[in-house]
PDB file of N, CA and C in Angstrom:
ATOM      1  N   UNK A   1      52.855  83.244 145.649  1.00 74.00           N
ATOM      2  CA  UNK A   1      52.136  83.781 144.567  1.00 74.00           C
ATOM      3  C   UNK A   1      51.711  82.647 143.603  1.00 74.00           C
ATOM      4  N   UNK A   2      50.575  82.811 143.035  1.00 90.00           N
ATOM      5  CA  UNK A   2      50.111  81.783 142.076  1.00 90.00           C
ATOM      6  C   UNK A   2      50.944  81.842 140.771  1.00 90.00           C
ATOM      7  N   UNK A   3      51.254  80.709 140.237  1.00 92.00           N
ATOM      8  CA  UNK A   3      51.988  80.634 138.979  1.00 92.00           C
ATOM      9  C   UNK A   3      51.325  79.730 138.003  1.00 92.00           C
ATOM     10  N   UNK A   4      50.298  80.272 137.308  1.00 92.00           N
ATOM     11  CA  UNK A   4      49.557  79.398 136.367  1.00 92.00           C
ATOM     12  C   UNK A   4      50.488  78.945 135.225  1.00 92.00           C
ATOM     13  N   UNK A   5      50.147  77.773 134.707  1.00 93.00           N
ATOM     14  CA  UNK A   5      50.886  77.155 133.650  1.00 93.00           C
ATOM     15  C   UNK A   5      49.942  76.833 132.495  1.00 93.00           C
ATOM     16  N   UNK A   6      50.500  76.722 131.284  1.00 94.00           N
ATOM     17  CA  UNK A   6      49.779  76.359 130.112  1.00 94.00           C
ATOM     18  C   UNK A   6      50.110  74.850 129.865  1.00 94.00           C
ATOM     19  N   UNK A   7      49.207  74.020 130.312  1.00 93.00           N
ATOM     20  CA  UNK A   7      49.378  72.595 130.228  1.00 93.00           C
ATOM     21  C   UNK A   7      48.131  71.911 129.671  1.00 93.00           C
ATOM     22  N   UNK A   8      48.272  70.727 129.170  1.00 92.00           N
ATOM     23  CA  UNK A   8      47.130  70.048 128.604  1.00 92.00           C
ATOM     24  C   UNK A   8      46.054  69.723 129.664  1.00 92.00           C
ATOM     25  N   UNK A   9      46.446  69.669 130.946  1.00 90.00           N
ATOM     26  CA  UNK A   9      45.456  69.453 131.984  1.00 90.00           C
ATOM     27  C   UNK A   9      44.511  70.677 132.106  1.00 90.00           C
ATOM     28  N   UNK A  10      44.957  71.851 131.680  1.00 88.00           N
ATOM     29  CA  UNK A  10      44.114  73.067 131.751  1.00 88.00           C
ATOM     30  C   UNK A  10      43.487  73.401 130.421  1.00 88.00           C
ATOM     31  N   UNK A  11      44.164  72.963 129.346  1.00 87.00           N
ATOM     32  CA  UNK A  11      43.650  73.281 127.974  1.00 87.00           C
ATOM     33  C   UNK A  11      43.284  71.960 127.339  1.00 87.00           C
ATOM     34  N   UNK A  12      42.272  71.361 127.712  1.00 92.00           N
ATOM     35  CA  UNK A  12      41.864  70.043 127.198  1.00 92.00           C
ATOM     36  C   UNK A  12      41.284  70.219 125.803  1.00 92.00           C
ATOM     37  N   UNK A  13      41.774  69.390 124.897  1.00 94.00           N
ATOM     38  CA  UNK A  13      41.378  69.497 123.489  1.00 94.00           C
ATOM     39  C   UNK A  13      39.842  69.321 123.304  1.00 94.00           C
ATOM     40  N   UNK A  14      39.264  68.464 124.135  1.00 95.00           N
ATOM     41  CA  UNK A  14      37.776  68.283 124.043  1.00 95.00           C
ATOM     42  C   UNK A  14      37.047  69.570 124.353  1.00 95.00           C
ATOM     43  N   UNK A  15      37.533  70.327 125.322  1.00 95.00           N
ATOM     44  CA  UNK A  15      36.851  71.580 125.676  1.00 95.00           C
ATOM     45  C   UNK A  15      37.160  72.653 124.631  1.00 95.00           C
ATOM     46  N   UNK A  16      38.397  72.626 124.084  1.00 96.00           N
ATOM     47  CA  UNK A  16      38.699  73.596 122.996  1.00 96.00           C
ATOM     48  C   UNK A  16      37.860  73.292 121.787  1.00 96.00           C
ATOM     49  N   UNK A  17      37.568  72.061 121.505  1.00 96.00           N
ATOM     50  CA  UNK A  17      36.761  71.666 120.380  1.00 96.00           C
ATOM     51  C   UNK A  17      35.322  72.138 120.475  1.00 96.00           C
ATOM     52  N   UNK A  18      34.877  72.470 121.683  1.00 97.00           N
ATOM     53  CA  UNK A  18      33.506  72.948 121.889  1.00 97.00           C
ATOM     54  C   UNK A  18      33.392  74.465 121.750  1.00 97.00           C
ATOM     55  N   UNK A  19      34.517  75.172 121.561  1.00 97.00           N
ATOM     56  CA  UNK A  19      34.549  76.637 121.395  1.00 97.00           C
ATOM     57  C   UNK A  19      33.927  77.018 120.074  1.00 97.00           C
ATOM     58  N   UNK A  20      33.349  78.200 119.981  1.00 97.00           N
ATOM     59  CA  UNK A  20      32.833  78.657 118.707  1.00 97.00           C
ATOM     60  C   UNK A  20      33.931  78.712 117.658  1.00 97.00           C
ATOM     61  N   UNK A  21      33.542  78.470 116.431  1.00 96.00           N
ATOM     62  CA  UNK A  21      34.537  78.379 115.347  1.00 96.00           C
ATOM     63  C   UNK A  21      35.362  79.649 115.133  1.00 96.00           C
ATOM     64  N   UNK A  22      34.887  80.778 115.496  1.00 96.00           N
ATOM     65  CA  UNK A  22      35.654  82.062 115.310  1.00 96.00           C
ATOM     66  C   UNK A  22      36.359  82.469 116.626  1.00 96.00           C
ATOM     67  N   UNK A  23      36.502  81.581 117.583  1.00 97.00           N
ATOM     68  CA  UNK A  23      37.065  81.988 118.870  1.00 97.00           C
ATOM     69  C   UNK A  23      38.570  81.654 118.901  1.00 97.00           C
ATOM     70  N   UNK A  24      39.232  82.214 119.897  1.00 97.00           N
ATOM     71  CA  UNK A  24      40.655  81.884 120.087  1.00 97.00           C
ATOM     72  C   UNK A  24      40.843  80.401 120.414  1.00 97.00           C
ATOM     73  N   UNK A  25      39.979  79.878 121.262  1.00 96.00           N
ATOM     74  CA  UNK A  25      40.068  78.444 121.660  1.00 96.00           C
ATOM     75  C   UNK A  25      40.008  77.529 120.464  1.00 96.00           C
ATOM     76  N   UNK A  26      39.118  77.809 119.533  1.00 97.00           N
ATOM     77  CA  UNK A  26      39.000  77.009 118.328  1.00 97.00           C
ATOM     78  C   UNK A  26      40.247  77.193 117.449  1.00 97.00           C
ATOM     79  N   UNK A  27      40.731  78.407 117.294  1.00 98.00           N
ATOM     80  CA  UNK A  27      41.920  78.715 116.509  1.00 98.00           C
ATOM     81  C   UNK A  27      43.127  78.014 117.100  1.00 98.00           C
ATOM     82  N   UNK A  28      43.245  78.063 118.420  1.00 97.00           N
ATOM     83  CA  UNK A  28      44.402  77.438 119.084  1.00 97.00           C
ATOM     84  C   UNK A  28      44.350  75.899 118.884  1.00 97.00           C
ATOM     85  N   UNK A  29      43.205  75.294 119.013  1.00 97.00           N
ATOM     86  CA  UNK A  29      43.118  73.841 118.774  1.00 97.00           C
ATOM     87  C   UNK A  29      43.454  73.509 117.313  1.00 97.00           C
ATOM     88  N   UNK A  30      42.985  74.305 116.389  1.00 97.00           N
ATOM     89  CA  UNK A  30      43.327  74.047 114.940  1.00 97.00           C
ATOM     90  C   UNK A  30      44.813  74.143 114.731  1.00 97.00           C
ATOM     91  N   UNK A  31      45.451  75.127 115.337  1.00 97.00           N
ATOM     92  CA  UNK A  31      46.878  75.369 115.226  1.00 97.00           C
ATOM     93  C   UNK A  31      47.639  74.152 115.783  1.00 97.00           C
ATOM     94  N   UNK A  32      47.252  73.649 116.957  1.00 97.00           N
ATOM     95  CA  UNK A  32      47.906  72.530 117.560  1.00 97.00           C
ATOM     96  C   UNK A  32      47.776  71.306 116.685  1.00 97.00           C
ATOM     97  N   UNK A  33      46.550  71.053 116.186  1.00 97.00           N
ATOM     98  CA  UNK A  33      46.355  69.869 115.400  1.00 97.00           C
ATOM     99  C   UNK A  33      47.008  69.972 113.977  1.00 97.00           C
ATOM    100  N   UNK A  34      46.955  71.111 113.403  1.00 97.00           N
ATOM    101  CA  UNK A  34      47.551  71.271 112.094  1.00 97.00           C
ATOM    102  C   UNK A  34      49.041  71.049 112.117  1.00 97.00           C
ATOM    103  N   UNK A  35      49.695  71.436 113.196  1.00 97.00           N
ATOM    104  CA  UNK A  35      51.123  71.356 113.288  1.00 97.00           C
ATOM    105  C   UNK A  35      51.636  70.224 114.162  1.00 97.00           C
ATOM    106  N   UNK A  36      50.702  69.444 114.740  1.00 96.00           N
ATOM    107  CA  UNK A  36      51.135  68.318 115.583  1.00 96.00           C
ATOM    108  C   UNK A  36      51.773  68.719 116.902  1.00 96.00           C
ATOM    109  N   UNK A  37      51.289  69.878 117.422  1.00 96.00           N
ATOM    110  CA  UNK A  37      51.872  70.383 118.666  1.00 96.00           C
ATOM    111  C   UNK A  37      50.962  70.008 119.842  1.00 96.00           C
ATOM    112  N   UNK A  38      51.520  70.070 121.021  1.00 95.00           N
ATOM    113  CA  UNK A  38      50.801  69.834 122.288  1.00 95.00           C
ATOM    114  C   UNK A  38      51.245  70.868 123.307  1.00 95.00           C
ATOM    115  N   UNK A  39      50.302  71.259 124.182  1.00 92.00           N
ATOM    116  CA  UNK A  39      50.665  72.264 125.173  1.00 92.00           C
ATOM    117  C   UNK A  39      51.805  71.820 126.083  1.00 92.00           C
ATOM    118  N   UNK A  40      51.977  70.513 126.230  1.00 94.00           N
ATOM    119  CA  UNK A  40      53.039  69.968 127.083  1.00 94.00           C
ATOM    120  C   UNK A  40      54.383  69.772 126.401  1.00 94.00           C
ATOM    121  N   UNK A  41      54.509  70.241 125.165  1.00 92.00           N
ATOM    122  CA  UNK A  41      55.745  69.993 124.438  1.00 92.00           C
ATOM    123  C   UNK A  41      56.954  70.864 124.848  1.00 92.00           C
ATOM    124  N   UNK A  42      56.666  71.925 125.546  1.00 90.00           N
ATOM    125  CA  UNK A  42      57.748  72.883 125.887  1.00 90.00           C
ATOM    126  C   UNK A  42      58.703  72.289 126.977  1.00 90.00           C
ATOM    127  N   UNK A  43      59.997  72.266 126.712  1.00 92.00           N
ATOM    128  CA  UNK A  43      60.937  71.845 127.660  1.00 92.00           C
ATOM    129  C   UNK A  43      61.041  72.754 128.820  1.00 92.00           C
ATOM    130  N   UNK A  44      61.342  72.245 130.021  1.00 92.00           N
ATOM    131  CA  UNK A  44      61.546  73.112 131.192  1.00 92.00           C
ATOM    132  C   UNK A  44      62.689  74.093 130.958  1.00 92.00           C
ATOM    133  N   UNK A  45      62.645  75.215 131.566  1.00 95.00           N
ATOM    134  CA  UNK A  45      63.723  76.191 131.504  1.00 95.00           C
ATOM    135  C   UNK A  45      64.923  75.683 132.257  1.00 95.00           C
ATOM    136  N   UNK A  46      66.061  75.864 131.697  1.00 94.00           N
ATOM    137  CA  UNK A  46      67.290  75.413 132.417  1.00 94.00           C
ATOM    138  C   UNK A  46      68.274  76.603 132.451  1.00 94.00           C
ATOM    139  N   UNK A  47      69.248  76.473 133.302  1.00 96.00           N
ATOM    140  CA  UNK A  47      70.357  77.473 133.395  1.00 96.00           C
ATOM    141  C   UNK A  47      69.967  78.784 133.974  1.00 96.00           C
ATOM    142  N   UNK A  48      68.807  78.893 134.614  1.00 97.00           N
ATOM    143  CA  UNK A  48      68.360  80.112 135.237  1.00 97.00           C
ATOM    144  C   UNK A  48      68.090  79.783 136.724  1.00 97.00           C
ATOM    145  N   UNK A  49      68.945  80.361 137.562  1.00 96.00           N
ATOM    146  CA  UNK A  49      68.900  79.972 138.984  1.00 96.00           C
ATOM    147  C   UNK A  49      67.782  80.676 139.738  1.00 96.00           C
ATOM    148  N   UNK A  50      67.423  81.898 139.287  1.00 96.00           N
ATOM    149  CA  UNK A  50      66.402  82.649 139.959  1.00 96.00           C
ATOM    150  C   UNK A  50      65.046  82.022 139.706  1.00 96.00           C
ATOM    151  N   UNK A  51      64.339  81.637 140.731  1.00 94.00           N
ATOM    152  CA  UNK A  51      63.081  80.897 140.579  1.00 94.00           C
ATOM    153  C   UNK A  51      62.013  81.739 139.887  1.00 94.00           C
ATOM    154  N   UNK A  52      61.942  83.019 140.275  1.00 95.00           N
ATOM    155  CA  UNK A  52      60.941  83.907 139.622  1.00 95.00           C
ATOM    156  C   UNK A  52      61.218  84.112 138.193  1.00 95.00           C
ATOM    157  N   UNK A  53      62.451  84.346 137.781  1.00 97.00           N
ATOM    158  CA  UNK A  53      62.812  84.542 136.392  1.00 97.00           C
ATOM    159  C   UNK A  53      62.644  83.264 135.616  1.00 97.00           C
ATOM    160  N   UNK A  54      62.951  82.116 136.199  1.00 96.00           N
ATOM    161  CA  UNK A  54      62.744  80.838 135.543  1.00 96.00           C
ATOM    162  C   UNK A  54      61.265  80.638 135.216  1.00 96.00           C
ATOM    163  N   UNK A  55      60.369  81.015 136.161  1.00 96.00           N
ATOM    164  CA  UNK A  55      58.958  80.920 135.904  1.00 96.00           C
ATOM    165  C   UNK A  55      58.544  81.829 134.729  1.00 96.00           C
ATOM    166  N   UNK A  56      59.011  83.043 134.738  1.00 96.00           N
ATOM    167  CA  UNK A  56      58.671  84.023 133.630  1.00 96.00           C
ATOM    168  C   UNK A  56      59.103  83.463 132.313  1.00 96.00           C
ATOM    169  N   UNK A  57      60.310  82.879 132.251  1.00 96.00           N
ATOM    170  CA  UNK A  57      60.773  82.337 130.987  1.00 96.00           C
ATOM    171  C   UNK A  57      59.950  81.121 130.564  1.00 96.00           C
ATOM    172  N   UNK A  58      59.589  80.285 131.528  1.00 96.00           N
ATOM    173  CA  UNK A  58      58.741  79.096 131.237  1.00 96.00           C
ATOM    174  C   UNK A  58      57.392  79.536 130.729  1.00 96.00           C
ATOM    175  N   UNK A  59      56.817  80.529 131.315  1.00 95.00           N
ATOM    176  CA  UNK A  59      55.554  81.002 130.926  1.00 95.00           C
ATOM    177  C   UNK A  59      55.605  81.626 129.515  1.00 95.00           C
ATOM    178  N   UNK A  60      56.672  82.362 129.285  1.00 94.00           N
ATOM    179  CA  UNK A  60      56.916  82.932 127.936  1.00 94.00           C
ATOM    180  C   UNK A  60      56.953  81.829 126.897  1.00 94.00           C
ATOM    181  N   UNK A  61      57.618  80.732 127.166  1.00 94.00           N
ATOM    182  CA  UNK A  61      57.636  79.635 126.255  1.00 94.00           C
ATOM    183  C   UNK A  61      56.269  78.978 126.049  1.00 94.00           C
ATOM    184  N   UNK A  62      55.522  78.898 127.210  1.00 94.00           N
ATOM    185  CA  UNK A  62      54.203  78.223 127.133  1.00 94.00           C
ATOM    186  C   UNK A  62      53.169  78.982 126.335  1.00 94.00           C
ATOM    187  N   UNK A  63      53.232  80.291 126.318  1.00 95.00           N
ATOM    188  CA  UNK A  63      52.229  81.103 125.571  1.00 95.00           C
ATOM    189  C   UNK A  63      52.728  81.462 124.166  1.00 95.00           C
ATOM    190  N   UNK A  64      53.835  81.011 123.743  1.00 95.00           N
ATOM    191  CA  UNK A  64      54.416  81.355 122.445  1.00 95.00           C
ATOM    192  C   UNK A  64      53.429  81.024 121.291  1.00 95.00           C
ATOM    193  N   UNK A  65      52.854  79.819 121.380  1.00 96.00           N
ATOM    194  CA  UNK A  65      51.905  79.450 120.279  1.00 96.00           C
ATOM    195  C   UNK A  65      50.649  80.284 120.301  1.00 96.00           C
ATOM    196  N   UNK A  66      50.308  80.858 121.426  1.00 97.00           N
ATOM    197  CA  UNK A  66      49.121  81.756 121.436  1.00 97.00           C
ATOM    198  C   UNK A  66      49.401  82.928 120.488  1.00 97.00           C
ATOM    199  N   UNK A  67      50.604  83.425 120.495  1.00 97.00           N
ATOM    200  CA  UNK A  67      50.942  84.569 119.594  1.00 97.00           C
ATOM    201  C   UNK A  67      50.802  84.186 118.138  1.00 97.00           C
ATOM    202  N   UNK A  68      51.233  82.967 117.806  1.00 97.00           N
ATOM    203  CA  UNK A  68      51.096  82.483 116.441  1.00 97.00           C
ATOM    204  C   UNK A  68      49.637  82.548 116.036  1.00 97.00           C
ATOM    205  N   UNK A  69      48.749  82.064 116.923  1.00 98.00           N
ATOM    206  CA  UNK A  69      47.301  82.033 116.593  1.00 98.00           C
ATOM    207  C   UNK A  69      46.741  83.484 116.498  1.00 98.00           C
ATOM    208  N   UNK A  70      47.092  84.307 117.421  1.00 97.00           N
ATOM    209  CA  UNK A  70      46.526  85.703 117.448  1.00 97.00           C
ATOM    210  C   UNK A  70      46.949  86.497 116.224  1.00 97.00           C
ATOM    211  N   UNK A  71      48.220  86.293 115.802  1.00 97.00           N
ATOM    212  CA  UNK A  71      48.728  87.070 114.671  1.00 97.00           C
ATOM    213  C   UNK A  71      48.576  86.282 113.301  1.00 97.00           C
ATOM    214  N   UNK A  72      48.120  85.109 113.350  1.00 97.00           N
ATOM    215  CA  UNK A  72      47.942  84.317 112.146  1.00 97.00           C
ATOM    216  C   UNK A  72      49.275  83.965 111.472  1.00 97.00           C
ATOM    217  N   UNK A  73      50.277  83.719 112.269  1.00 97.00           N
ATOM    218  CA  UNK A  73      51.581  83.413 111.750  1.00 97.00           C
ATOM    219  C   UNK A  73      51.938  81.911 111.845  1.00 97.00           C
ATOM    220  N   UNK A  74      52.464  81.348 110.820  1.00 97.00           N
ATOM    221  CA  UNK A  74      52.806  79.963 110.845  1.00 97.00           C
ATOM    222  C   UNK A  74      54.111  79.686 111.685  1.00 97.00           C
ATOM    223  N   UNK A  75      54.286  78.493 112.121  1.00 97.00           N
ATOM    224  CA  UNK A  75      55.511  78.187 112.895  1.00 97.00           C
ATOM    225  C   UNK A  75      56.694  77.923 111.905  1.00 97.00           C
ATOM    226  N   UNK A  76      57.035  78.883 111.124  1.00 97.00           N
ATOM    227  CA  UNK A  76      58.173  78.754 110.161  1.00 97.00           C
ATOM    228  C   UNK A  76      59.174  79.756 110.553  1.00 97.00           C
ATOM    229  N   UNK A  77      60.297  79.782 109.874  1.00 97.00           N
ATOM    230  CA  UNK A  77      61.353  80.715 110.175  1.00 97.00           C
ATOM    231  C   UNK A  77      60.806  82.161 110.032  1.00 97.00           C
ATOM    232  N   UNK A  78      60.065  82.369 108.985  1.00 97.00           N
ATOM    233  CA  UNK A  78      59.503  83.723 108.768  1.00 97.00           C
ATOM    234  C   UNK A  78      58.509  84.094 109.866  1.00 97.00           C
ATOM    235  N   UNK A  79      57.693  83.138 110.251  1.00 97.00           N
ATOM    236  CA  UNK A  79      56.705  83.364 111.308  1.00 97.00           C
ATOM    237  C   UNK A  79      57.366  83.647 112.640  1.00 97.00           C
ATOM    238  N   UNK A  80      58.440  82.950 112.902  1.00 96.00           N
ATOM    239  CA  UNK A  80      59.178  83.150 114.152  1.00 96.00           C
ATOM    240  C   UNK A  80      59.833  84.568 114.166  1.00 96.00           C
ATOM    241  N   UNK A  81      60.424  84.892 113.046  1.00 96.00           N
ATOM    242  CA  UNK A  81      61.109  86.196 112.951  1.00 96.00           C
ATOM    243  C   UNK A  81      60.071  87.315 113.099  1.00 96.00           C
ATOM    244  N   UNK A  82      58.902  87.144 112.495  1.00 96.00           N
ATOM    245  CA  UNK A  82      57.829  88.143 112.609  1.00 96.00           C
ATOM    246  C   UNK A  82      57.385  88.330 114.032  1.00 96.00           C
ATOM    247  N   UNK A  83      57.299  87.215 114.784  1.00 93.00           N
ATOM    248  CA  UNK A  83      56.922  87.309 116.233  1.00 93.00           C
ATOM    249  C   UNK A  83      57.960  88.000 117.054  1.00 93.00           C
ATOM    250  N   UNK A  84      59.183  87.903 116.696  1.00 88.00           N
ATOM    251  CA  UNK A  84      60.220  88.461 117.489  1.00 88.00           C
ATOM    252  C   UNK A  84      60.375  89.968 117.218  1.00 88.00           C
ATOM    253  N   UNK A  85      59.949  90.462 116.093  1.00 83.00           N
ATOM    254  CA  UNK A  85      60.114  91.846 115.724  1.00 83.00           C
ATOM    255  C   UNK A  85      58.816  92.578 116.070  1.00 83.00           C
TER     256      UNK A  85
END
């Protein structure tokens, strides 16, 4: 089964910069730049032996910042709590 990843090789900043200003791509790029984040910053999942579950957890980590952008929440304690609830 295909297991897509969120990596800088797929989300190139140059391409995101060409997205319309009111698009998700533009918002995601602004979020990354404003907070000094990169799509490759997520550590690999550890301590999960099941390969399928490890992928699900890795993917969950990789799309986390998407939720910040979609909900307009900052990467602060309050923003993280709001995403979890």
